[in-house]
Short mmCIF file of C-alpha atoms in Angstrom, two decimals:
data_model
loop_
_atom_site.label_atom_id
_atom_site.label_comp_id
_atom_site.label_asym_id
_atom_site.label_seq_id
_atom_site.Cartn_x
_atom_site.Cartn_y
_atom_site.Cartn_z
CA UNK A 29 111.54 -208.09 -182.12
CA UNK A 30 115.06 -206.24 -182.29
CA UNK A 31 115.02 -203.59 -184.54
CA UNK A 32 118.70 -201.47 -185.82
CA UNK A 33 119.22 -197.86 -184.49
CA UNK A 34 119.89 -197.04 -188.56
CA UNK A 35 116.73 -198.98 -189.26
CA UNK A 36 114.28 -197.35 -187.07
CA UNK A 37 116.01 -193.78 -188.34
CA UNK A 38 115.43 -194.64 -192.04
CA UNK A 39 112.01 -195.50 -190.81
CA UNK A 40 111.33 -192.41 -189.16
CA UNK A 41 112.71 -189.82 -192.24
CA UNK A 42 110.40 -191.86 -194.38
CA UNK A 43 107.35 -191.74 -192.76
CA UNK A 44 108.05 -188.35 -191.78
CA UNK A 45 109.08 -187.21 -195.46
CA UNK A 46 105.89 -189.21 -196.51
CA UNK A 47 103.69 -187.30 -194.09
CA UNK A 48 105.27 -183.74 -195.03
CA UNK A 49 104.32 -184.76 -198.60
CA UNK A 50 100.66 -185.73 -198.21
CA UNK A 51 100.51 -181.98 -196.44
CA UNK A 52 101.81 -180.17 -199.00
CA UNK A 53 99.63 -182.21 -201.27
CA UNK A 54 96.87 -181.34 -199.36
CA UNK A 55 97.13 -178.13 -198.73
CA UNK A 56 97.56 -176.63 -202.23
CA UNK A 57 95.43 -173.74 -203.17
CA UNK A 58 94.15 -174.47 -206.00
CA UNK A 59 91.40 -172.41 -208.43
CA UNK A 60 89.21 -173.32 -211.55
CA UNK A 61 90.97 -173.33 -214.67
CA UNK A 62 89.08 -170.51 -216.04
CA UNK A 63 91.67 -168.83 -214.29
CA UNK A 64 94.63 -169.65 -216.03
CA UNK A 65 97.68 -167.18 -217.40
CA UNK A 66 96.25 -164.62 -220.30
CA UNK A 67 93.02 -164.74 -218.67
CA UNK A 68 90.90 -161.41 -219.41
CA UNK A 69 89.16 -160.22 -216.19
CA UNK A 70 85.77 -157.90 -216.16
CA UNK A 71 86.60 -154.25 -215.51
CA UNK A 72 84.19 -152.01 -213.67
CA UNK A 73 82.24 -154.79 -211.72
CA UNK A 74 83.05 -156.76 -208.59
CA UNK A 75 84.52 -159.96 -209.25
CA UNK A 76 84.79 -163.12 -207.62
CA UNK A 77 87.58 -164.98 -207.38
CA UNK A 78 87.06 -168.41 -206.29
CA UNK A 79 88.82 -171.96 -205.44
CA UNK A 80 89.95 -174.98 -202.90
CA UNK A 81 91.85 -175.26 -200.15
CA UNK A 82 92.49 -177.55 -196.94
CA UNK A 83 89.37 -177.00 -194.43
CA UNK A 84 89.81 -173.52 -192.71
CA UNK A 85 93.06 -173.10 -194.65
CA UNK A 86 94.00 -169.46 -195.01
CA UNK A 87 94.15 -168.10 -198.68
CA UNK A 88 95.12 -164.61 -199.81
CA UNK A 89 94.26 -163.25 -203.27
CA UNK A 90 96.15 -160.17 -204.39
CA UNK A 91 94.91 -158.08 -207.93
CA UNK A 92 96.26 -154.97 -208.93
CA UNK A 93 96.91 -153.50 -205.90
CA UNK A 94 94.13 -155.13 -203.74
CA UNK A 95 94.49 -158.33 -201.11
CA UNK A 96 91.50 -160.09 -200.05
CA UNK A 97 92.03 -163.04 -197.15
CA UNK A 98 89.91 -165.84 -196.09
CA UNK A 99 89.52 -169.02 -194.86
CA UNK A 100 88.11 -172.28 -196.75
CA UNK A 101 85.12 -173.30 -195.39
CA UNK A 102 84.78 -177.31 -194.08
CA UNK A 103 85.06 -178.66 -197.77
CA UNK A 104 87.64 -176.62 -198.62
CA UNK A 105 85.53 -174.29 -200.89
CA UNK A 106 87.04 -170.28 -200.74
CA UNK A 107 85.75 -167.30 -202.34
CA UNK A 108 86.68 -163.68 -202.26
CA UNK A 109 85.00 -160.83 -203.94
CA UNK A 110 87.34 -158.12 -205.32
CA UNK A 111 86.17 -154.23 -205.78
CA UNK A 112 85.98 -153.24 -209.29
CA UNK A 113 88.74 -153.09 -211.49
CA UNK A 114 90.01 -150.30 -214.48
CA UNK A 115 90.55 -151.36 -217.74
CA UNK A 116 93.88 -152.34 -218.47
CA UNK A 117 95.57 -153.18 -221.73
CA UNK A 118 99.43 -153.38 -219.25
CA UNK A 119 99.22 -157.06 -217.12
CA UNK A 120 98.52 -156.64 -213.59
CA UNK A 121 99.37 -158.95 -210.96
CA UNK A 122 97.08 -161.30 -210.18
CA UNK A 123 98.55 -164.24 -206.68
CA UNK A 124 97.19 -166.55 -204.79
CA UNK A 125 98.51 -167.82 -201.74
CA UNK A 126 97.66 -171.09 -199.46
CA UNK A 127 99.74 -171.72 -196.49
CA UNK A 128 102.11 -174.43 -198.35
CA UNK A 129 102.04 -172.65 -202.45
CA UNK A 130 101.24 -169.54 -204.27
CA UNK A 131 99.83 -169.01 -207.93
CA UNK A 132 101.30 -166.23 -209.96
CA UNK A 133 99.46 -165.75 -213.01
CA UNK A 134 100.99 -164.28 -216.00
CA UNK A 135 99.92 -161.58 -218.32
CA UNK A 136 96.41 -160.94 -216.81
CA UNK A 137 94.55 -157.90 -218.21
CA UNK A 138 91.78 -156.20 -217.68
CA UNK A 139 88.64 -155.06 -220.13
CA UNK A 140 85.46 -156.69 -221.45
CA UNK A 141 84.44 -160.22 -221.25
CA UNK A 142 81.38 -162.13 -223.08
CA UNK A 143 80.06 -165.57 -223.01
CA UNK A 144 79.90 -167.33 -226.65
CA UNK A 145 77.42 -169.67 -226.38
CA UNK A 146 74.71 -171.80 -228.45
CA UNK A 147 75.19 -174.80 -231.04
CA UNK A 148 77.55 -175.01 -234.53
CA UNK A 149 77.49 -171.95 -235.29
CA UNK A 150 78.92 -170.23 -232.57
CA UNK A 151 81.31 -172.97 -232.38
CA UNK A 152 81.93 -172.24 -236.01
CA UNK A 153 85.76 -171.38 -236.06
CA UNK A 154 87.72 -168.37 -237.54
CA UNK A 155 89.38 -171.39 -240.27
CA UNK A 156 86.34 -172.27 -241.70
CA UNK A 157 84.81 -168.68 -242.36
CA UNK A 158 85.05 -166.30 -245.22
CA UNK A 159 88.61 -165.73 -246.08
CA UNK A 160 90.34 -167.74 -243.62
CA UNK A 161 93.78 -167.44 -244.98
CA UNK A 162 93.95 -163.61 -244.95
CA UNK A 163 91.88 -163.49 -241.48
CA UNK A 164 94.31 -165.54 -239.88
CA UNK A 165 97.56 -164.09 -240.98
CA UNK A 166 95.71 -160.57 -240.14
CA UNK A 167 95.08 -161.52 -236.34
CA UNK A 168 97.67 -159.94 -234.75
CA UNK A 169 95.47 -158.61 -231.40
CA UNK A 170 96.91 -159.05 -228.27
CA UNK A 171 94.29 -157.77 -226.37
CA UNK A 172 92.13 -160.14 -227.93
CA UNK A 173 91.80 -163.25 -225.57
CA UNK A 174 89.76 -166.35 -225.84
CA UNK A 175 89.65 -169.65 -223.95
CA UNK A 176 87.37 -173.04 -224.94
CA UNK A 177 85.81 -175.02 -222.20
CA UNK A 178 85.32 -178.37 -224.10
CA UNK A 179 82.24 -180.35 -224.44
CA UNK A 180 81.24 -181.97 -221.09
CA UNK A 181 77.61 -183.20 -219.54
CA UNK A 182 77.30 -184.16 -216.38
CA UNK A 183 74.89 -185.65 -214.09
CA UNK A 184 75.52 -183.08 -211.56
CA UNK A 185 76.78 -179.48 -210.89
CA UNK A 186 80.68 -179.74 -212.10
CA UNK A 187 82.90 -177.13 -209.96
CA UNK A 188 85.59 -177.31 -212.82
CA UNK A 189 86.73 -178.63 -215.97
CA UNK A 190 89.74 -179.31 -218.04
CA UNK A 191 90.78 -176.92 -220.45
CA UNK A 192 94.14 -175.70 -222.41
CA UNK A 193 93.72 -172.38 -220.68
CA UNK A 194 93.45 -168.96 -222.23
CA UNK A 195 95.33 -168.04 -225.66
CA UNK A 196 96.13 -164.74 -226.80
CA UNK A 197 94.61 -163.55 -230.24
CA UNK A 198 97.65 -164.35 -232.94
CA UNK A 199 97.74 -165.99 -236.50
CA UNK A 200 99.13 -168.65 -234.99
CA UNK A 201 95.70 -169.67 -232.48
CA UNK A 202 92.71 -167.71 -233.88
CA UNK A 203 91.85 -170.33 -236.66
CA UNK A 204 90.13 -172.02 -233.51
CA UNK A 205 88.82 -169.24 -231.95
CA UNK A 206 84.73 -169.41 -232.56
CA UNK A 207 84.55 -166.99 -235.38
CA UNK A 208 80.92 -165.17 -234.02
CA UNK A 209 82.88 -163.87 -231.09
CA UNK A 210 86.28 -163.31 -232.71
CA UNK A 211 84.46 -160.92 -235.18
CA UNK A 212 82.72 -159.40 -232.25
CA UNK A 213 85.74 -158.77 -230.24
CA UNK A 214 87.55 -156.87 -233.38
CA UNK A 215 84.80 -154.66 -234.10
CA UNK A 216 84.69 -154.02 -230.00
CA UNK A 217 88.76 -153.49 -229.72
CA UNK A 218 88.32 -150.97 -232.44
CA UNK A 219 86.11 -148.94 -231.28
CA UNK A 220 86.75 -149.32 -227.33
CA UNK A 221 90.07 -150.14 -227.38
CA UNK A 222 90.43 -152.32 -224.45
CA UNK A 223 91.36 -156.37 -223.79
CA UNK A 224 88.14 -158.12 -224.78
CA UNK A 225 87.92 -161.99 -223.99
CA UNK A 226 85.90 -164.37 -225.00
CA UNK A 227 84.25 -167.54 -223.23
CA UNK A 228 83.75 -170.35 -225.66
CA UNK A 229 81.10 -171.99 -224.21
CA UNK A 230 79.69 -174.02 -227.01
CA UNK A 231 78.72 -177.68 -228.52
CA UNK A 232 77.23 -177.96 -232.66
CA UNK A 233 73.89 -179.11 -232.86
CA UNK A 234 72.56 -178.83 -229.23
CA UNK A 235 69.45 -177.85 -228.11
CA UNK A 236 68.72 -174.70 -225.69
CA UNK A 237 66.77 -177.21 -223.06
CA UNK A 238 70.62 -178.39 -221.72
CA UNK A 239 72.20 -174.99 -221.34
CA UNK A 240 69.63 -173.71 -219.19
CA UNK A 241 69.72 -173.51 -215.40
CA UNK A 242 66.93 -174.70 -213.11
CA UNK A 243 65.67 -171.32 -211.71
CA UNK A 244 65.56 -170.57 -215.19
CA UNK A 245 63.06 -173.62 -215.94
CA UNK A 246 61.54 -172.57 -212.71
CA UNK A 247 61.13 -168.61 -213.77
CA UNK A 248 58.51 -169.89 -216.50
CA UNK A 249 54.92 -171.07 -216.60
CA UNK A 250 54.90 -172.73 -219.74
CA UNK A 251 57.91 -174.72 -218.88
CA UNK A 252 56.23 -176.08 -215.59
CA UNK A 253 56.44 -179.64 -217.04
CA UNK A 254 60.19 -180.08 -217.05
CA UNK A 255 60.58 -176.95 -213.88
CA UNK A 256 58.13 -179.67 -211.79
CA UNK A 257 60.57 -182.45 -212.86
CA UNK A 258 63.85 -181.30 -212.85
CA UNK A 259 64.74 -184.37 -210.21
CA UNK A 260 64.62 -186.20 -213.67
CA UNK A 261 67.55 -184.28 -215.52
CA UNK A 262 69.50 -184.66 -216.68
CA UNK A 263 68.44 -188.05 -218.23
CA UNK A 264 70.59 -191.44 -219.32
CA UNK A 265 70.43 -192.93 -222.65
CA UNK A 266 70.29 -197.18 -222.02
CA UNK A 267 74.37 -197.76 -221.93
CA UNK A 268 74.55 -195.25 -218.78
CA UNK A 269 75.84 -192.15 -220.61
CA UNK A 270 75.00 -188.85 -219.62
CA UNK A 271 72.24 -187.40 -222.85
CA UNK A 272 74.05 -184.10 -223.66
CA UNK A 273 70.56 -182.88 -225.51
CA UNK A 274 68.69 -183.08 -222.04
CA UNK A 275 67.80 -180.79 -219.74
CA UNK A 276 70.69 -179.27 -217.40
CA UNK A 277 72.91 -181.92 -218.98
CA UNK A 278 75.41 -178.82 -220.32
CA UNK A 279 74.26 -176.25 -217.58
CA UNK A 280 75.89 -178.76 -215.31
CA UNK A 281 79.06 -179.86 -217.33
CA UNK A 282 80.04 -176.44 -218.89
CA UNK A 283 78.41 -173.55 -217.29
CA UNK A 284 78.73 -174.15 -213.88
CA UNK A 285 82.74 -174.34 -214.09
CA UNK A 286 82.96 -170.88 -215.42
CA UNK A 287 80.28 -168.95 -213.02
CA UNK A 288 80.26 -166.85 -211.70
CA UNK A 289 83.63 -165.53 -213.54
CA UNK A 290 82.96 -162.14 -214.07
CA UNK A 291 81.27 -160.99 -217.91
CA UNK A 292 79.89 -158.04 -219.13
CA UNK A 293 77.36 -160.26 -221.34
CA UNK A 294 76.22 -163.03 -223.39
CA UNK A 295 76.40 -163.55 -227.22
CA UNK A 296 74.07 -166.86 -228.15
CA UNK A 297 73.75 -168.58 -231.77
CA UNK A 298 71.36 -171.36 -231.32
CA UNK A 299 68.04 -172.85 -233.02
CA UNK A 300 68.59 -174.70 -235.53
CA UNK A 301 67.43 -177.89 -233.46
CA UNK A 302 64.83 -176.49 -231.61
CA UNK A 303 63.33 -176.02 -235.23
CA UNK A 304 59.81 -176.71 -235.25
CA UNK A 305 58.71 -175.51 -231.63
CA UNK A 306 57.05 -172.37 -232.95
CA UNK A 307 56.98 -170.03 -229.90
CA UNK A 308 57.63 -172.51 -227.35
CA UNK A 309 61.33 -171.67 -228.43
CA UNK A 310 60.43 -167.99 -227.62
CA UNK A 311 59.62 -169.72 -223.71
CA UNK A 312 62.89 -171.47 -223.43
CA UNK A 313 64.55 -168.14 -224.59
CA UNK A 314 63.34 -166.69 -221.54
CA UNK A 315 64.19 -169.69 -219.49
CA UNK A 316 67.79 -169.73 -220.64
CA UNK A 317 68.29 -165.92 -219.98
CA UNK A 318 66.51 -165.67 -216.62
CA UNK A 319 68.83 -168.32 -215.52
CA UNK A 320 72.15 -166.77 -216.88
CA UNK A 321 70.96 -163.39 -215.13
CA UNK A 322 70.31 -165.48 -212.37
CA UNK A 323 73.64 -167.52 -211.32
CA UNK A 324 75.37 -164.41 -212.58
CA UNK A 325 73.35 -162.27 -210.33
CA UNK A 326 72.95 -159.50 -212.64
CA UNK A 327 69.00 -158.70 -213.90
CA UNK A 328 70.49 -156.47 -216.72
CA UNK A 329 73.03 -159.17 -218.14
CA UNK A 330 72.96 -158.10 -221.94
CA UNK A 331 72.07 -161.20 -224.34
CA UNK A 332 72.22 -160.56 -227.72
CA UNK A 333 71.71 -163.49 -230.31
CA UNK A 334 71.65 -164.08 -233.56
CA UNK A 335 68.51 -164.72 -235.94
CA UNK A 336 68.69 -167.77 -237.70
CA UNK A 337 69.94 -167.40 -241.92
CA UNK A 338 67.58 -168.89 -244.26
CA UNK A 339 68.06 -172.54 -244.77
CA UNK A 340 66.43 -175.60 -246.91
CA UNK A 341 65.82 -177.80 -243.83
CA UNK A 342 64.96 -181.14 -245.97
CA UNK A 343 60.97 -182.01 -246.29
CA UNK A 344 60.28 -180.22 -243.36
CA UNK A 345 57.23 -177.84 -243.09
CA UNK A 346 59.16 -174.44 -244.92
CA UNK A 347 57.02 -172.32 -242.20
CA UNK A 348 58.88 -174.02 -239.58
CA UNK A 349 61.98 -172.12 -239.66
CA UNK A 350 59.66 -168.88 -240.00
CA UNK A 351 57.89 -169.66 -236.22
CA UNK A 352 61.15 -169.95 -234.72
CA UNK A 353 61.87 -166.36 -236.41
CA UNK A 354 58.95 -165.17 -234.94
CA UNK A 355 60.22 -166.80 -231.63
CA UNK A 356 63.41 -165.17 -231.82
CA UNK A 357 61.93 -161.57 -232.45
CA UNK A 358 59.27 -161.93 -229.63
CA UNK A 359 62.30 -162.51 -227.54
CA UNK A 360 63.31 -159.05 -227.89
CA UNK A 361 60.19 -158.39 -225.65
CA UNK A 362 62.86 -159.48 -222.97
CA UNK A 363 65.10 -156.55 -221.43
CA UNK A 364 68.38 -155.81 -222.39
CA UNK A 365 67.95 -158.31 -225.21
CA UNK A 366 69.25 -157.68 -228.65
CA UNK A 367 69.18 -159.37 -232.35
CA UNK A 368 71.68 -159.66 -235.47
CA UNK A 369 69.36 -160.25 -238.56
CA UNK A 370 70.94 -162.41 -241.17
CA UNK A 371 68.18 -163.22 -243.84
CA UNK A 372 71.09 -161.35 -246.38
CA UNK A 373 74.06 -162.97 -245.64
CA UNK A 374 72.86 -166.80 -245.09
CA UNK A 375 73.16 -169.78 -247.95
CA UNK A 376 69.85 -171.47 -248.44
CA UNK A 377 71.83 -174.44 -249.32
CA UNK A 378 74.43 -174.14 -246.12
CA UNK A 379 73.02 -174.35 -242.43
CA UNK A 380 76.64 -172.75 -241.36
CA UNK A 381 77.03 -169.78 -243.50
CA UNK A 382 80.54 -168.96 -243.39
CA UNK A 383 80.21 -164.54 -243.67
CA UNK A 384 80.27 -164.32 -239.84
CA UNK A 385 82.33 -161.47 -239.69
CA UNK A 386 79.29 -159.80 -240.57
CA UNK A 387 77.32 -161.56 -238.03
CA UNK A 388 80.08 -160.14 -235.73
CA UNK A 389 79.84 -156.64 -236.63
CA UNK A 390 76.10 -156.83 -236.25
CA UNK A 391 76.30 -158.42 -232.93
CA UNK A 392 79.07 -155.63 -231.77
CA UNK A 393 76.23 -152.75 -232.85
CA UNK A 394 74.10 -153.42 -230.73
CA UNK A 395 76.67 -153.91 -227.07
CA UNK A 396 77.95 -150.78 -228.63
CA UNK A 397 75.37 -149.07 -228.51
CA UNK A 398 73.67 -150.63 -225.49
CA UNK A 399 76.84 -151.34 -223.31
CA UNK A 400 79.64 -148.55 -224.32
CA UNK A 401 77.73 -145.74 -224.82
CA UNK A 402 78.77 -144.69 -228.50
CA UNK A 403 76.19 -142.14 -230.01
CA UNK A 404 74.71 -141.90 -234.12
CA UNK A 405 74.88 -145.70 -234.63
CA UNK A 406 71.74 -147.68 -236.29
CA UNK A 407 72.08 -150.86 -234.43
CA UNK A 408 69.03 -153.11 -235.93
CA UNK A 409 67.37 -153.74 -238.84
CA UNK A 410 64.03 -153.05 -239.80
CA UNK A 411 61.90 -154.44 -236.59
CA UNK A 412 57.88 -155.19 -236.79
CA UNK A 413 55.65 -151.99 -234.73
CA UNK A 414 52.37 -152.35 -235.87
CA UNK A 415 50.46 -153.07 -238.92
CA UNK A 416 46.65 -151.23 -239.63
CA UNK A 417 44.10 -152.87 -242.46
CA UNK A 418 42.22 -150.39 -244.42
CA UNK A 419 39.68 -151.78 -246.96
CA UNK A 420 42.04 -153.92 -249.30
CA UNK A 421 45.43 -152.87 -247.92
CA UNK A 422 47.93 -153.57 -244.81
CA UNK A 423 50.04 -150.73 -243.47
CA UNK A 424 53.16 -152.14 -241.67
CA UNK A 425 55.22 -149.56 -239.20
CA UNK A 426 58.74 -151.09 -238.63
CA UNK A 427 61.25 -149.43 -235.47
CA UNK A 428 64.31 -148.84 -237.20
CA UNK A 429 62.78 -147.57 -240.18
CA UNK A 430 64.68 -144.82 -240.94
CA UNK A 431 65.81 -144.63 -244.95
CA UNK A 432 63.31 -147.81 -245.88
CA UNK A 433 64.55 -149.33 -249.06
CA UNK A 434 64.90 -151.98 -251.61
CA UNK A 435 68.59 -153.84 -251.47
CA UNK A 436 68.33 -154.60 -254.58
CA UNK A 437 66.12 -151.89 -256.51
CA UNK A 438 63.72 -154.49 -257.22
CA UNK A 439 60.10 -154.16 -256.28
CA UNK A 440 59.89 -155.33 -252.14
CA UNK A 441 60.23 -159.68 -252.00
CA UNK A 442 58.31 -161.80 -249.92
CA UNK A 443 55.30 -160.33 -249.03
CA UNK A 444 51.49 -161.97 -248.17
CA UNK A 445 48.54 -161.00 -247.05
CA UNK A 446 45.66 -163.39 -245.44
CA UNK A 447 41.73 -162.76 -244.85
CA UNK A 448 39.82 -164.09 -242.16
CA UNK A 449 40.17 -167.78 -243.53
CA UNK A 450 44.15 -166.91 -243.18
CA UNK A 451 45.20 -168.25 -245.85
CA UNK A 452 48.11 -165.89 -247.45
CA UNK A 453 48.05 -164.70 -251.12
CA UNK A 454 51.21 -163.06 -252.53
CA UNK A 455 51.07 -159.24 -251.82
CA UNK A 456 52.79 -156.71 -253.82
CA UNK A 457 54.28 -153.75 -251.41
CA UNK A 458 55.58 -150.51 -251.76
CA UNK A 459 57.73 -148.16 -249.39
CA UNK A 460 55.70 -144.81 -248.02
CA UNK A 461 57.81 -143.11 -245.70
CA UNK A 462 58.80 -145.29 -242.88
CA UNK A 463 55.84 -147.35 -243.66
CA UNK A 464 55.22 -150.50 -246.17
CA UNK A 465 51.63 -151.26 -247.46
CA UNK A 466 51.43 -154.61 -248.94
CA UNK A 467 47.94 -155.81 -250.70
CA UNK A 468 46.80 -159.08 -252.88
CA UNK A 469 44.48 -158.63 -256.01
CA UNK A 470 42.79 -162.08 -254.50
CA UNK A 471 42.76 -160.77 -250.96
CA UNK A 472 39.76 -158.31 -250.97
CA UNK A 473 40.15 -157.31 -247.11
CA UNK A 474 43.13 -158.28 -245.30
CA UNK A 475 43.10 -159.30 -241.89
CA UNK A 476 46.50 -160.30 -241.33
CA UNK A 477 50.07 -159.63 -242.85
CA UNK A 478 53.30 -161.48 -243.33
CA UNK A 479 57.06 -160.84 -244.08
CA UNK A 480 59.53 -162.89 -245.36
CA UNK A 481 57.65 -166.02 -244.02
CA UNK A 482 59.52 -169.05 -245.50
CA UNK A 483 62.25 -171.01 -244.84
CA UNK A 484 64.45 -170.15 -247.63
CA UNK A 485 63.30 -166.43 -247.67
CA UNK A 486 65.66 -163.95 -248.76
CA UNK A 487 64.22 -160.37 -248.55
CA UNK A 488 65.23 -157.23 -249.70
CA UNK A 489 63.40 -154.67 -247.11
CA UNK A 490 66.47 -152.88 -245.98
CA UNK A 491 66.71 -149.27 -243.86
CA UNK A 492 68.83 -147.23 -245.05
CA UNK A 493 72.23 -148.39 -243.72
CA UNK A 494 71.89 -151.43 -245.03
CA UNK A 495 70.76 -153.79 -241.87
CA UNK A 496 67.79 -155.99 -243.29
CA UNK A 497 64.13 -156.30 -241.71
CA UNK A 498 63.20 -159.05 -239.57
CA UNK A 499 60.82 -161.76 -240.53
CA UNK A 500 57.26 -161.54 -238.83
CA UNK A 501 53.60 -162.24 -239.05
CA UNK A 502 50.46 -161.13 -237.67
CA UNK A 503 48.75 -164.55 -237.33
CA UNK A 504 49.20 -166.94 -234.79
CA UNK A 505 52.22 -169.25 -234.81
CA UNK A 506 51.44 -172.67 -235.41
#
């Protein structure tokens, strides 16, 4: 067959044009999209940076000042780890170079980054919080950065996901931002006064079972059930879809895309429906934040969460909500673990209550005073030491105790004392010292002792800046 010089030519530019194209396709660098332009990055820790490549392409990763080369590995995977960073509120470069493209990204700083996690009420948003109008046209922080990786299970371990990238803290983005951290971050900038970003890791009415990893299943005997079946997770419902409340299902989808990007902690505000599980919840507390620590590979990752508000949860049991109290303090057995008490500032008729720029500032107290070093600052409520029983009475110490008081001037609220038999009897209780002694005209001799023990409980055991006691009992949980 005769083919034209001007043929075969035209030929020959096109398939070579068509194979220059596939390379450059090809060999694209490429990272997660947690990295995107505004991105915060972790000071004062080594960070990894992290991506895809052709196989045993080289890549280059330049930040302030430093260059770290590799090569992708066979699948085209790359990492680099770069030496701590300093805080800085001034962008610093931040490239990444393949053989065929490089990534510049813009206005990268440098400070504090936290992981927002849990169900509705971390998600809760700036817009639908106490005084949204004046919050919003108030948000004028900069350094304030926050990016939302949207709801996604998956089967398997997801390298990346979709998101709109990170947005910079202005009246014109924050009503979005998940209010919890927002509130947290302001209270931070003011008092540390670097860039603080925020990871919005977070899906309304999920359970903890999904967000948690397996060697955080694995890390605890009671959990051995689903830690011996994890093969099984996450599971299907009947039309094929993925079941975002099961096991790994959001470990998978929405973690695993953002680690290990570099944080200084996590915030969690979940519980609501795990409601029910007594102190099994207090077990899968420990199973989510071994695993965090874990794929983070940091022992000492701070987690501080926040105690659920008082709440009329239908015609269930009202001492349901009370064992997953009791859940949530026992957690603070846990290392590096903190808690924001919110008895005071819930709605009994409002499972979201909308004051969470106090649930911020009570969040921020404790990483304050845990993480950044700042001196003189009462960081917790009221929290359960020991109780003694002397003939007809129950002395309760409390940690935290300092300046005990009534909120409202009121004789103390929601008191009981039990027998043997435990069955609880109103007790009336009085203040001595740092102490509260609590006794029942129909309990003769007290054997156990109980604190704001029902689901629409609303205290007022206070110390003396104001941060309320924690629910507890002595009894078992059941």
């Amino acid at each position: 067959m005769a083919y034209s010089i001007s043929f075969l030519r035209r030929f020959v530019f096109a398939a070579s044009a068509f194979a220059l194209g596939q390379v450059a396709v090809q060999s694209e660098v490429k990272l997660p999209s947690v990295f995107s332009d505004h991105m915060v990055l972790q000071q004062g820790m080594r960070l990894s940076v992290w991506g895809w490549a052709d196989s045993s392409e080289a890549v280059s990763v330049s930040i302030a000042g430093q260059t770290k080369k590799t090569k992708a590995a066979k699948d085209g995977a790359w990492k680099v780890q770069i030496k701590p960073l300093k805080a800085s509120k001034a962008p610093v470069a931040f490239t990444v170079k393949g053989s065929s493209n490089s990534i510049d990204f813009q206005d990268v700083l440098v400070g504090e980054v936290w992981l927002c996690s849990g169900q509705s009420n971390m998600e809760w948003t700036v817009a639908n919080s106490n005084n949204p109008n004046e919050e919003i046209s108030n948000a004028k922080h900069p350094l304030i950065r926050h990016i939302k990786i949207p709801h996604r299970p998956s089967a398997k371990v997801e390298s990346d996901v979709t998101t709109d990238g990170w947005l910079v803290c202005s009246p014109k983005t924050v009503a979005n931002f998940t209010a919890v951290g927002y509130f947290f971050a302001r209270n931070l900038l003011d008092e540390i006064d670097v860039p603080i970003g925020l990871l919005g890791c977070n899906w309304g009415g999920t359970r903890i079972e999904p967000w948690t990893t397996p060697s955080g299943f694995k890390s605890v005997p009671a959990l051995k059930e689903i830690a011996d079946n994890l093969d099984q997770y996450p599971q299907k419902r009947d039309n094929g879809s993925i079941n975002h409340q099961s096991a790994l299902a959001l470990h998978n989808g929405m973690i695993s895309p953002i680690n290990p990007y570099g944080i200084r902690g996590a915030l969690w505000y979940q519980g609501e429906s795990n409601n029910g599980e007594g102190m099994l919840y207090y077990e899968k507390k420990k199973a989510l934040i071994e695993g965090w620590r874990d794929i983070w590979n940091n022992k000492k990752l701070p987690f501080y969460f926040v105690q659920l508000a008082p709440y009329k949860y239908g015609n269930r049991n009202p001492h349901d909500l009370a064992g997953i109290w009791q859940a949530q303090l026992a957690t603070l057995e846990v290392p590096y673990t903190g808690m924001a008490v919110t008895t005071d500032i819930g709605n009994t008729r409002d499972i979201h209550p909308r004051n969470k720029q106090e649930v911020g500032r009570r969040l921020a107290l404790w990483a304050l005073t845990k993480d950044y070093g700042k001196k003189g600052i009462e960081y917790s409520g009221p929290l359960f030491k020991s109780a003694r029983f002397r003939k007809s009475t129950a002395s309760v110490r409390f940690t935290h105790a300092d300046g005990l008081k009534s909120t409202n001037g009121q004789a103390l609220s929601h008191w009981e004392v039990a027998g043997e038999d435990e069955k609880f009897a109103a007790a009336q209780a009085e203040i001595k010292g740092n102490t509260v002694v609590a006794r029942s005209d129909t309990v003769k001799k007290p054997k156990f002792v109980r604190f704001g023990y029902h689901q629409e409980a609303e205290p007022n055991l206070a110390n003396g800046v104001g941060l309320p006691a924690s629910p507890f009992t002595t009894s078992e949980v059941k």
